[in-house]
C-alpha positions as a Python dict, from the first residue, in 0.01 Angstrom:
ca = {
    (1, 'M'): (0, 0, 0),
    (2, 'V'): (-13, 243, 288),
    (3, 'K'): (-155, 595, 281),
    (4, 'L'): (-164, 890, 513),
    (5, 'R'): (-510, 970, 590),
    (6, 'T'): (-679, 1207, 336),
    (7, 'F'): (-698, 1610, 376),
    (8, 'K'): (-929, 1777, 168),
    (9, 'G'): (-905, 2133, -28),
    (10, 'R'): (-604, 2377, 63),
    (11, 'E'): (-480, 2133, 348),
    (12, 'A'): (-469, 1853, 108),
    (13, 'T'): (-212, 2081, -102),
    (14, 'E'): (-3, 2167, 180),
    (15, 'R'): (14, 1828, 345),
    (16, 'N'): (129, 1641, 29),
    (17, 'A'): (-177, 1410, 29),
    (18, 'S'): (-20, 1187, -204),
    (19, 'I'): (280, 1078, 25),
    (20, 'T'): (249, 695, 67),
    (21, 'S'): (429, 449, 291),
    (22, 'T'): (471, 422, 655),
    (23, 'A'): (668, 114, 648),
    (24, 'P'): (969, 132, 827),
    (25, 'A'): (1323, 89, 622),
    (26, 'T'): (1425, -252, 538),
    (27, 'D'): (1781, -348, 520),
    (28, 'E'): (1706, -426, 122),
    (29, 'E'): (1573, -75, 69),
    (30, 'I'): (1857, 66, 248),
    (31, 'K'): (2104, -121, 52),
    (32, 'Q'): (1925, -24, -275),
    (33, 'N'): (2003, 339, -159),
    (34, 'E'): (2332, 337, -28),
    (35, 'H'): (2525, 360, -351),
    (36, 'A'): (2284, 559, -578),
    (37, 'R'): (2466, 826, -809),
    (38, 'K'): (2199, 1047, -859),
    (39, 'V'): (1912, 1170, -601),
    (40, 'D'): (1552, 1185, -716),
    (41, 'T'): (1429, 1417, -444),
    (42, 'K'): (1070, 1267, -474),
    (43, 'A'): (1202, 917, -417),
    (44, 'L'): (1118, 748, -87),
    (45, 'T'): (1424, 574, -5),
    (46, 'G'): (1308, 449, 368),
    (47, 'A'): (1573, 669, 521),
    (48, 'S'): (1375, 851, 734),
    (49, 'H'): (1273, 570, 938),
    (50, 'L'): (1624, 431, 1004),
    (51, 'T'): (1722, 287, 1327),
    (52, 'I'): (2010, 323, 1544),
    (53, 'K'): (2149, -9, 1419),
    (54, 'Q'): (2107, 89, 1063),
    (55, 'S'): (2244, 425, 1086),
    (56, 'L'): (2553, 328, 1316),
    (57, 'V'): (2793, 306, 1033),
    (58, 'P'): (2735, 603, 849),
    (59, 'L'): (2749, 808, 1140),
    (60, 'T'): (3051, 668, 1239),
    (61, 'L'): (3240, 743, 936),
    (62, 'V'): (3080, 1098, 923),
    (63, 'T'): (3186, 1163, 1235),
    (64, 'I'): (3580, 1097, 1121),
    (65, 'L'): (3506, 1408, 919),
    (66, 'F'): (3421, 1600, 1229),
    (67, 'F'): (3770, 1499, 1417),
    (68, 'L'): (3935, 1601, 1067),
    (69, 'W'): (3821, 1959, 1026),
    (70, 'G'): (3868, 1988, 1399),
    (71, 'F'): (4208, 1897, 1376),
    (72, 'A'): (4222, 2116, 1077),
    (73, 'Y'): (4087, 2406, 1282),
    (74, 'G'): (4340, 2333, 1572),
    (75, 'L'): (4631, 2295, 1314),
    (76, 'L'): (4548, 2602, 1129),
    (77, 'D'): (4619, 2855, 1365),
    (78, 'T'): (4959, 2721, 1481),
    (79, 'L'): (5084, 2669, 1127),
    (80, 'N'): (4964, 3045, 1050),
    (81, 'A'): (5145, 3168, 1365),
    (82, 'K'): (5505, 2981, 1212),
    (83, 'F'): (5424, 3110, 865),
    (84, 'Q'): (5380, 3462, 997),
    (85, 'D'): (5752, 3420, 1175),
    (86, 'A'): (5917, 3242, 864),
    (87, 'L'): (5771, 3478, 594),
    (88, 'G'): (5718, 3803, 834),
    (89, 'I'): (5335, 3833, 767),
    (90, 'G'): (5211, 4102, 968),
    (91, 'F'): (4880, 4125, 1173),
    (92, 'A'): (4660, 4239, 921),
    (93, 'Q'): (4764, 3972, 682),
    (94, 'S'): (4699, 3743, 966),
    (95, 'A'): (4362, 3887, 1018),
    (96, 'G'): (4287, 3825, 654),
    (97, 'L'): (4385, 3445, 671),
    (98, 'Q'): (4121, 3419, 975),
    (99, 'A'): (3871, 3598, 746),
    (100, 'A'): (3929, 3342, 474),
    (101, 'Y'): (3876, 3044, 698),
    (102, 'F'): (3517, 3158, 795),
    (103, 'G'): (3450, 3361, 473),
    (104, 'A'): (3461, 3051, 300),
    (105, 'Y'): (3122, 2933, 478),
    (106, 'A'): (2949, 3207, 303),
    (107, 'V'): (3082, 3056, -25),
    (108, 'A'): (3047, 2682, -25),
    (109, 'P'): (2702, 2575, 127),
    (110, 'L'): (2509, 2850, -66),
    (111, 'T'): (2706, 2750, -388),
    (112, 'F'): (2828, 2436, -528),
    (113, 'A'): (2820, 2219, -231),
    (114, 'G'): (2463, 2304, -109),
    (115, 'W'): (2372, 2205, -486),
    (116, 'I'): (2552, 1884, -477),
    (117, 'V'): (2361, 1794, -158),
    (118, 'R'): (2037, 1866, -293),
    (119, 'H'): (2071, 1712, -648),
    (120, 'V'): (2351, 1432, -617),
    (121, 'G'): (2340, 1357, -263),
    (122, 'Y'): (2554, 1351, 75),
    (123, 'R'): (2777, 1084, -36),
    (124, 'W'): (2874, 1243, -318),
    (125, 'C'): (2913, 1565, -130),
    (126, 'F'): (3132, 1405, 89),
    (127, 'I'): (3369, 1233, -153),
    (128, 'T'): (3397, 1569, -387),
    (129, 'G'): (3477, 1745, -51),
    (130, 'L'): (3726, 1522, 15),
    (131, 'I'): (3885, 1494, -316),
    (132, 'L'): (3899, 1891, -297),
    (133, 'Y'): (4023, 1909, 39),
    (134, 'E'): (4309, 1638, -60),
    (135, 'N'): (4408, 1805, -388),
    (136, 'I'): (4459, 2137, -222),
    (137, 'L'): (4667, 1995, 100),
    (138, 'R'): (4911, 1835, -135),
    (139, 'K'): (4930, 2178, -296),
    (140, 'L'): (5005, 2329, 23),
    (141, 'C'): (4774, 2604, -23),
    (142, 'V'): (4670, 2668, 324),
    (143, 'D'): (4368, 2899, 282),
    (144, 'V'): (4176, 2778, 8),
    (145, 'Q'): (4187, 2413, 147),
    (146, 'L'): (3890, 2550, 345),
    (147, 'L'): (3648, 2533, 46),
    (148, 'G'): (3715, 2146, 82),
    (149, 'L'): (3627, 2186, 477),
    (150, 'R'): (3314, 2395, 413),
    (151, 'H'): (3193, 2153, 127),
    (152, 'L'): (3207, 1875, 401),
    (153, 'E'): (3039, 2064, 671),
    (154, 'T'): (2779, 2142, 437),
    (155, 'S'): (2664, 1783, 408),
    (156, 'A'): (2787, 1647, 724),
    (157, 'N'): (2636, 1870, 998),
    (158, 'P'): (2263, 1810, 848),
    (159, 'Y'): (2307, 1443, 776),
    (160, 'I'): (2420, 1367, 1131),
    (161, 'A'): (2110, 1540, 1233),
    (162, 'V'): (1885, 1340, 996),
    (163, 'C'): (2051, 1005, 1003),
    (164, 'G'): (1860, 793, 1225),
    (165, 'P'): (1570, 840, 1504),
    (166, 'P'): (1452, 1207, 1486),
    (167, 'R'): (1434, 1195, 1878),
    (168, 'L'): (1812, 1188, 1916),
    (169, 'S'): (1880, 1439, 1622),
    (170, 'E'): (2050, 1694, 1885),
    (171, 'F'): (2221, 1427, 2071),
    (172, 'R'): (2385, 1295, 1755),
    (173, 'L'): (2532, 1629, 1651),
    (174, 'E'): (2632, 1693, 1967),
    (175, 'M'): (2839, 1399, 2003),
    (176, 'S'): (2986, 1426, 1660),
    (177, 'Q'): (3081, 1795, 1759),
    (178, 'S'): (3260, 1654, 2067),
    (179, 'V'): (3444, 1457, 1849),
    (180, 'Q'): (3553, 1765, 1658),
    (181, 'A'): (3655, 1936, 1996),
    (182, 'I'): (3892, 1664, 2064),
    (183, 'G'): (4053, 1705, 1726),
    (184, 'T'): (4081, 2079, 1813),
    (185, 'V'): (4254, 1996, 2122),
    (186, 'V'): (4482, 1751, 1996),
    (187, 'A'): (4616, 1965, 1701),
    (188, 'P'): (4792, 2251, 1870),
    (189, 'L'): (4966, 1954, 2084),
    (190, 'L'): (5096, 1750, 1813),
    (191, 'A'): (5192, 2078, 1650),
    (192, 'S'): (5416, 2227, 1909),
    (193, 'K'): (5533, 1912, 2047),
    (194, 'V'): (5591, 1692, 1715),
    (195, 'F'): (5575, 1929, 1411),
    (196, 'F'): (5763, 2232, 1546),
    (197, 'N'): (5947, 2065, 1853),
    (198, 'K'): (6314, 2164, 1644),
    (199, 'V'): (6192, 2472, 1476),
    (200, 'D'): (6312, 2807, 1628),
    (201, 'L'): (6229, 3117, 1419),
    (202, 'N'): (6275, 3369, 1723),
    (203, 'T'): (6642, 3362, 1737),
    (204, 'A'): (6922, 3455, 1481),
    (205, 'G'): (7050, 3153, 1328),
    (206, 'G'): (6754, 2923, 1490),
    (207, 'N'): (6645, 2619, 1274),
    (208, 'S'): (6378, 2791, 1039),
    (209, 'D'): (6311, 2441, 836),
    (210, 'L'): (5930, 2411, 786),
    (211, 'S'): (5984, 2075, 592),
    (212, 'N'): (5806, 1902, 861),
    (213, 'V'): (5504, 2112, 765),
    (214, 'Q'): (5524, 1972, 422),
    (215, 'W'): (5510, 1625, 528),
    (216, 'T'): (5230, 1693, 804),
    (217, 'Y'): (5018, 1821, 483),
    (218, 'L'): (5115, 1540, 293),
    (219, 'G'): (5033, 1292, 552),
    (220, 'I'): (4692, 1453, 612),
    (221, 'A'): (4633, 1446, 218),
    (222, 'C'): (4693, 1093, 190),
    (223, 'F'): (4454, 1006, 494),
    (224, 'V'): (4197, 1221, 318),
    (225, 'F'): (4210, 1044, -24),
    (226, 'L'): (4192, 713, 165),
    (227, 'L'): (3893, 854, 343),
    (228, 'A'): (3732, 933, 24),
    (229, 'V'): (3790, 580, -93),
    (230, 'V'): (3598, 444, 216),
    (231, 'F'): (3321, 672, 151),
    (232, 'F'): (3305, 549, -207),
    (233, 'F'): (3212, 192, -94),
    (234, 'A'): (3079, 240, 279),
    (235, 'P'): (2679, 189, 296),
    (236, 'I'): (2572, 582, 330),
    (237, 'P'): (2175, 576, 313),
    (238, 'E'): (2075, 879, 120),
    (239, 'V'): (1813, 1098, 306),
    (240, 'T'): (1584, 1248, 13),
    (241, 'D'): (1347, 1553, 36),
    (242, 'A'): (1088, 1315, 2),
    (243, 'D'): (1186, 1130, 322),
    (244, 'M'): (1230, 1436, 520),
    (245, 'A'): (881, 1524, 392),
    (246, 'L'): (715, 1193, 505),
    (247, 'Q'): (895, 1211, 849),
    (248, 'A'): (782, 1535, 914),
    (249, 'D'): (390, 1455, 820),
    (250, 'Q'): (399, 1134, 1004),
    (251, 'T'): (445, 1353, 1347),
    (252, 'H'): (168, 1567, 1266),
    (253, 'E'): (-28, 1471, 1583),
    (254, 'L'): (247, 1537, 1780),
    (255, 'T'): (391, 1832, 1582),
    (256, 'D'): (106, 2006, 1426),
    (257, 'H'): (309, 1995, 1115),
    (258, 'V'): (187, 2179, 809),
    (259, 'Q'): (435, 2186, 533),
    (260, 'Q'): (507, 2551, 450),
    (261, 'P'): (698, 2711, 177),
    (262, 'L'): (1065, 2791, 234),
    (263, 'H'): (1015, 3170, 298),
    (264, 'K'): (754, 3111, 553),
    (265, 'Q'): (1000, 2882, 766),
    (266, 'Y'): (1070, 3171, 1029),
    (267, 'K'): (1219, 2942, 1290),
    (268, 'L'): (1496, 2872, 1001),
    (269, 'F'): (1573, 3227, 941),
    (270, 'F'): (1615, 3314, 1284),
    (271, 'G'): (1816, 3026, 1361),
    (272, 'V'): (2037, 3161, 1072),
    (273, 'L'): (2065, 3493, 1235),
    (274, 'A'): (2159, 3337, 1582),
    (275, 'Q'): (2418, 3102, 1442),
    (276, 'F'): (2547, 3385, 1253),
    (277, 'C'): (2593, 3603, 1551),
    (278, 'Y'): (2665, 3316, 1811),
    (279, 'V'): (2966, 3198, 1589),
    (280, 'G'): (3067, 3544, 1551),
    (281, 'G'): (3124, 3596, 1918),
    (282, 'Q'): (3293, 3247, 1958),
    (283, 'V'): (3550, 3317, 1699),
    (284, 'A'): (3603, 3692, 1863),
    (285, 'L'): (3658, 3548, 2167),
    (286, 'A'): (3875, 3293, 2048),
    (287, 'S'): (4104, 3551, 1886),
    (288, 'I'): (4135, 3763, 2192),
    (289, 'F'): (4167, 3498, 2469),
    (290, 'I'): (4540, 3471, 2481),
    (291, 'K'): (4560, 3877, 2455),
    (292, 'Y'): (4323, 3899, 2738),
    (293, 'A'): (4493, 3689, 2975),
    (294, 'Q'): (4828, 3864, 2892),
    (295, 'E'): (4685, 4196, 2931),
    (296, 'S'): (4424, 4100, 3235),
    (297, 'A'): (4626, 3890, 3458),
    (298, 'K'): (4995, 3987, 3325),
    (299, 'L'): (5056, 3603, 3210),
    (300, 'S'): (5336, 3546, 2982),
    (301, 'L'): (5304, 3442, 2613),
    (302, 'A'): (5329, 3070, 2680),
    (303, 'T'): (5135, 3069, 3022),
    (304, 'S'): (4841, 3222, 2823),
    (305, 'S'): (4875, 2988, 2532),
    (306, 'N'): (4857, 2717, 2800),
    (307, 'R'): (4533, 2883, 2940),
    (308, 'Y'): (4376, 2898, 2613),
    (309, 'A'): (4479, 2520, 2573),
    (310, 'L'): (4313, 2457, 2897),
    (311, 'G'): (3991, 2624, 2781),
    (312, 'Q'): (3976, 2420, 2456),
    (313, 'G'): (3959, 2130, 2685),
    (314, 'V'): (3697, 2276, 2897),
    (315, 'F'): (3495, 2351, 2578),
    (316, 'A'): (3536, 1951, 2460),
    (317, 'I'): (3421, 1877, 2788),
    (318, 'G'): (3117, 2098, 2804),
    (319, 'R'): (3012, 1910, 2447),
    (320, 'F'): (3015, 1566, 2635),
    (321, 'A'): (2805, 1699, 2887),
    (322, 'A'): (2565, 1857, 2708),
    (323, 'A'): (2539, 1565, 2503),
    (324, 'G'): (2450, 1358, 2817),
    (325, 'G'): (2225, 1582, 2922),
    (326, 'M'): (2028, 1573, 2609),
    (327, 'L'): (1924, 1206, 2703),
    (328, 'Y'): (1742, 1344, 2994),
    (329, 'I'): (1651, 1691, 2917),
    (330, 'K'): (1496, 1872, 2615),
    (331, 'P'): (1752, 2022, 2403),
    (332, 'R'): (1570, 2353, 2378),
    (333, 'I'): (1628, 2390, 2768),
    (334, 'I'): (1993, 2301, 2741),
    (335, 'L'): (2039, 2545, 2472),
    (336, 'W'): (1855, 2821, 2695),
    (337, 'V'): (2063, 2721, 3001),
    (338, 'F'): (2414, 2744, 2804),
    (339, 'S'): (2352, 3054, 2648),
    (340, 'T'): (2234, 3222, 2972),
    (341, 'G'): (2581, 3104, 3098),
    (342, 'V'): (2763, 3241, 2841),
    (343, 'I'): (2607, 3576, 2886),
    (344, 'I'): (2660, 3591, 3256),
    (345, 'F'): (3039, 3472, 3229),
    (346, 'T'): (3089, 3738, 2951),
    (347, 'C'): (2927, 4033, 3155),
    (348, 'C'): (3148, 3890, 3460),
    (349, 'A'): (3467, 3893, 3233),
    (350, 'I'): (3431, 4227, 3108),
    (351, 'G'): (3438, 4351, 3462),
    (352, 'V'): (3673, 4126, 3653),
    (353, 'W'): (4067, 4171, 3607),
    (354, 'G'): (4327, 3916, 3679),
    (355, 'E'): (4312, 3547, 3714),
    (356, 'G'): (3948, 3554, 3789),
    (357, 'G'): (3877, 3714, 3464),
    (358, 'V'): (4072, 3430, 3279),
    (359, 'G'): (3890, 3191, 3486),
    (360, 'L'): (3558, 3363, 3388),
    (361, 'A'): (3663, 3328, 2997),
    (362, 'T'): (3738, 2973, 3046),
    (363, 'M'): (3390, 2937, 3149),
    (364, 'I'): (3271, 3121, 2878),
    (365, 'L'): (3395, 2844, 2628),
    (366, 'F'): (3238, 2599, 2863),
    (367, 'F'): (2874, 2739, 2801),
    (368, 'E'): (2944, 2820, 2439),
    (369, 'S'): (3011, 2432, 2372),
    (370, 'C'): (2681, 2331, 2286),
    (371, 'M'): (2560, 2618, 2109),
    (372, 'F'): (2658, 2564, 1761),
    (373, 'P'): (2508, 2193, 1701),
    (374, 'T'): (2205, 2265, 1894),
    (375, 'I'): (2107, 2604, 1694),
    (376, 'L'): (2162, 2385, 1388),
    (377, 'T'): (1938, 2108, 1484),
    (378, 'L'): (1671, 2313, 1655),
    (379, 'S'): (1647, 2528, 1320),
    (380, 'I'): (1591, 2257, 1070),
    (381, 'R'): (1368, 2036, 1257),
    (382, 'G'): (1006, 2026, 1114),
    (383, 'L'): (1117, 2174, 786),
    (384, 'G'): (1061, 1855, 572),
    (385, 'K'): (1124, 1881, 210),
    (386, 'H'): (1309, 2193, 310),
    (387, 'T'): (1567, 2029, 532),
    (388, 'K'): (1888, 2019, 315),
    (389, 'R'): (1842, 2340, 171),
    (390, 'G'): (1774, 2484, 534),
    (391, 'G'): (2116, 2318, 647),
    (392, 'S'): (2280, 2487, 407),
    (393, 'F'): (2154, 2791, 536),
    (394, 'V'): (2244, 2746, 885),
    (395, 'V'): (2586, 2623, 791),
    (396, 'A'): (2660, 2926, 582),
    (397, 'A'): (2571, 3146, 886),
    (398, 'T'): (2904, 3029, 1053),
    (399, 'S'): (3075, 3311, 835),
    (400, 'G'): (2988, 3522, 1084),
    (401, 'G'): (3327, 3431, 1230),
    (402, 'A'): (3502, 3618, 926),
    (403, 'F'): (3344, 3941, 1071),
    (404, 'F'): (3303, 3971, 1459),
    (405, 'P'): (3692, 3915, 1536),
    (406, 'A'): (3776, 4239, 1314),
    (407, 'L'): (3540, 4459, 1519),
    (408, 'T'): (3638, 4298, 1854),
    (409, 'G'): (4016, 4369, 1744),
    (410, 'L'): (3946, 4730, 1680),
    (411, 'A'): (3776, 4761, 2007),
    (412, 'A'): (4081, 4603, 2194),
    (413, 'D'): (4329, 4856, 2017),
    (414, 'R'): (4127, 5155, 2069),
    (415, 'W'): (4044, 5094, 2402),
    (416, 'N'): (4125, 4740, 2617),
    (417, 'V'): (4065, 4348, 2570),
    (418, 'H'): (3781, 4402, 2835),
    (419, 'V'): (3603, 4668, 2649),
    (420, 'S'): (3625, 4472, 2326),
    (421, 'L'): (3434, 4161, 2490),
    (422, 'W'): (3114, 4368, 2427),
    (423, 'V'): (3123, 4299, 2057),
    (424, 'P'): (3092, 3896, 2117),
    (425, 'L'): (2851, 3992, 2408),
    (426, 'I'): (2620, 4170, 2119),
    (427, 'G'): (2626, 3860, 1916),
    (428, 'F'): (2565, 3622, 2245),
    (429, 'I'): (2260, 3818, 2315),
    (430, 'I'): (2100, 3771, 1975),
    (431, 'S'): (2165, 3413, 1978),
    (432, 'F'): (2020, 3412, 2348),
    (433, 'A'): (1671, 3549, 2199),
    (434, 'F'): (1663, 3221, 1942),
    (435, 'A'): (1686, 2994, 2240),
    (436, 'A'): (1425, 3222, 2449),
    (437, 'A'): (1219, 3225, 2139),
    (438, 'V'): (1202, 2841, 2104),
    (439, 'N'): (1136, 2813, 2463),
    (440, 'T'): (846, 3030, 2466),
    (441, 'K'): (667, 3059, 2125),
    (442, 'K'): (432, 2782, 2192),
    (443, 'S'): (412, 2658, 1824),
    (444, 'W'): (794, 2618, 1840),
    (445, 'V'): (772, 2450, 2115),
    (446, 'R'): (514, 2183, 2041),
    (447, 'Q'): (671, 2131, 1701),
    (448, 'L'): (1037, 2073, 1882),
    (449, 'D'): (873, 1867, 2158),
    (450, 'G'): (682, 1654, 1908),
    (451, 'F'): (978, 1509, 1724),
    (452, 'R'): (1126, 1452, 2069),
    (453, 'K'): (848, 1213, 2144),
    (454, 'S'): (811, 1075, 1815),
    (455, 'K'): (920, 667, 1797),
    (456, 'I'): (1021, 674, 1437),
    (457, 'G'): (1311, 420, 1397),
    (458, 'Y'): (1235, 300, 1735),
    (459, 'K'): (1103, -103, 1820),
    (460, 'E'): (847, -148, 2028),
    (461, 'D'): (749, -502, 2156),
    (462, 'G'): (1019, -643, 1955),
    (463, 'T'): (858, -501, 1592),
    (464, 'E'): (979, -160, 1431),
    (465, 'V'): (736, 106, 1516),
    (466, 'S'): (581, 251, 1177),
    (467, 'E'): (441, 552, 1346),
    (468, 'G'): (112, 605, 1130),
    (469, 'T'): (84, 969, 1060),
    (470, 'D'): (122, 1116, 1413),
    (471, 'G'): (446, 985, 1510),
    (472, 'S'): (290, 804, 1838),
    (473, 'G'): (227, 468, 1673),
    (474, 'A'): (-125, 521, 1560),
    (475, 'D'): (-257, 286, 1266),
    (476, 'S'): (-286, 472, 930),
    (477, 'G'): (-444, 194, 703),
    (478, 'S'): (-535, -138, 711),
    (479, 'E'): (-322, -483, 716),
    (480, 'E'): (-387, -527, 368),
    (481, 'E'): (-238, -208, 265),
    (482, 'K'): (51, -240, 536),
    (483, 'K'): (169, -553, 334),
    (484, 'G'): (144, -352, -3),
    (485, 'G'): (549, -262, 66),
    (486, 'A'): (672, 82, 40),
    (487, 'V'): (579, 340, -274),
    (488, 'K'): (872, 493, -460),
    (489, 'H'): (778, 848, -509),
    (490, 'V'): (586, 1149, -360),
    (491, 'E'): (476, 1473, -475),
    (492, 'V'): (717, 1716, -268),
}
């Protein structure tokens, strides 16, 4: 049995000296863990050493969830607009619907969804989230379905980040979020061209039959139910607190990792603030983009909507571009560059009117693209046993989208849409401060770059790299110990 090197005194307590086993995950160990119905947070499952091949199937399945809520996000705005016309819902009520969408982030991750992830596991958080979403879809509760989506995001975002070699964490989440962006682009197109192509609510005597909406939601509900069944039988390796503690400990010589209590995870809490402000700014810009195009460039509603659809496409391209860049450039640097671009183009969009202003606003969407997933992954890097709880905090910070749009709308009504862009700009500046911090604070830079250098989950010379304690392949025990197999528990 392999033991991590011995630490003395206080460091022994902080570094979990009783952690054992540095052997990479075997297929047998992964299979034993795939269908667990209860999570032992102190159990080592081997999932902290998943290879790219072992993580491919679960990553593919979870990425489908990203498309699902990207589609729901894109479809929701179109459906709500139709409901406003059909039911006579006013602007204030419409703002309430938007607040409900993002306000749900403040509920699920910090309560039932976060608890399920930590105590029952990722798989069952996926399944319960899908069932909740499916049941509410069948009842056509457009607003309350969001709890199901937030439930899913609480588990899906952190799972993508931790499932597989740690050096590719940012790349994995960026790619999955790129698929979500595709869903956001596809949904409004299908809504306008298929679901509502024969609906006319703007003329007297027009066709106001919204039965297609019912069939749309029923179809999505059936798909979601089948997806829940797939997740029940699919191989979904569980990553425990002990797995993440072991992984962080094994990169010590590359990252100087020392397990700290949750309240001392300052990078995490700065990331939560940055995520709250960034998402608030992103949603605020999206909420006034069409009005900005109308007021600034005097475009028609239809043309302005098309420009926004183009902007969504540019957003998706930006995510794929950032993901590709992360294979060659450190994610913290990409975040700094993109957040700088957001601030520059937002400042320009405030001062430039006409088509030029619309073009600048579109470029803001491009540079926004990588920020949410990159802030999340950088925030939870090195949390060890606190990774699941930290992931819930960062996902909950998305609730910033419930507050910034209202302030932006008030500024637009009081002055104009150009002035209102100062509200999201403030949020972008705060998120930029986080990007600057992870690029300049030496301990954070070493931690983030250390994980990127780690070869956990990779093969070298045809054999699995076991990493030792330093993440560099260093030996951490005798040959006899290495043959002893994997221990099953660890103090966390």
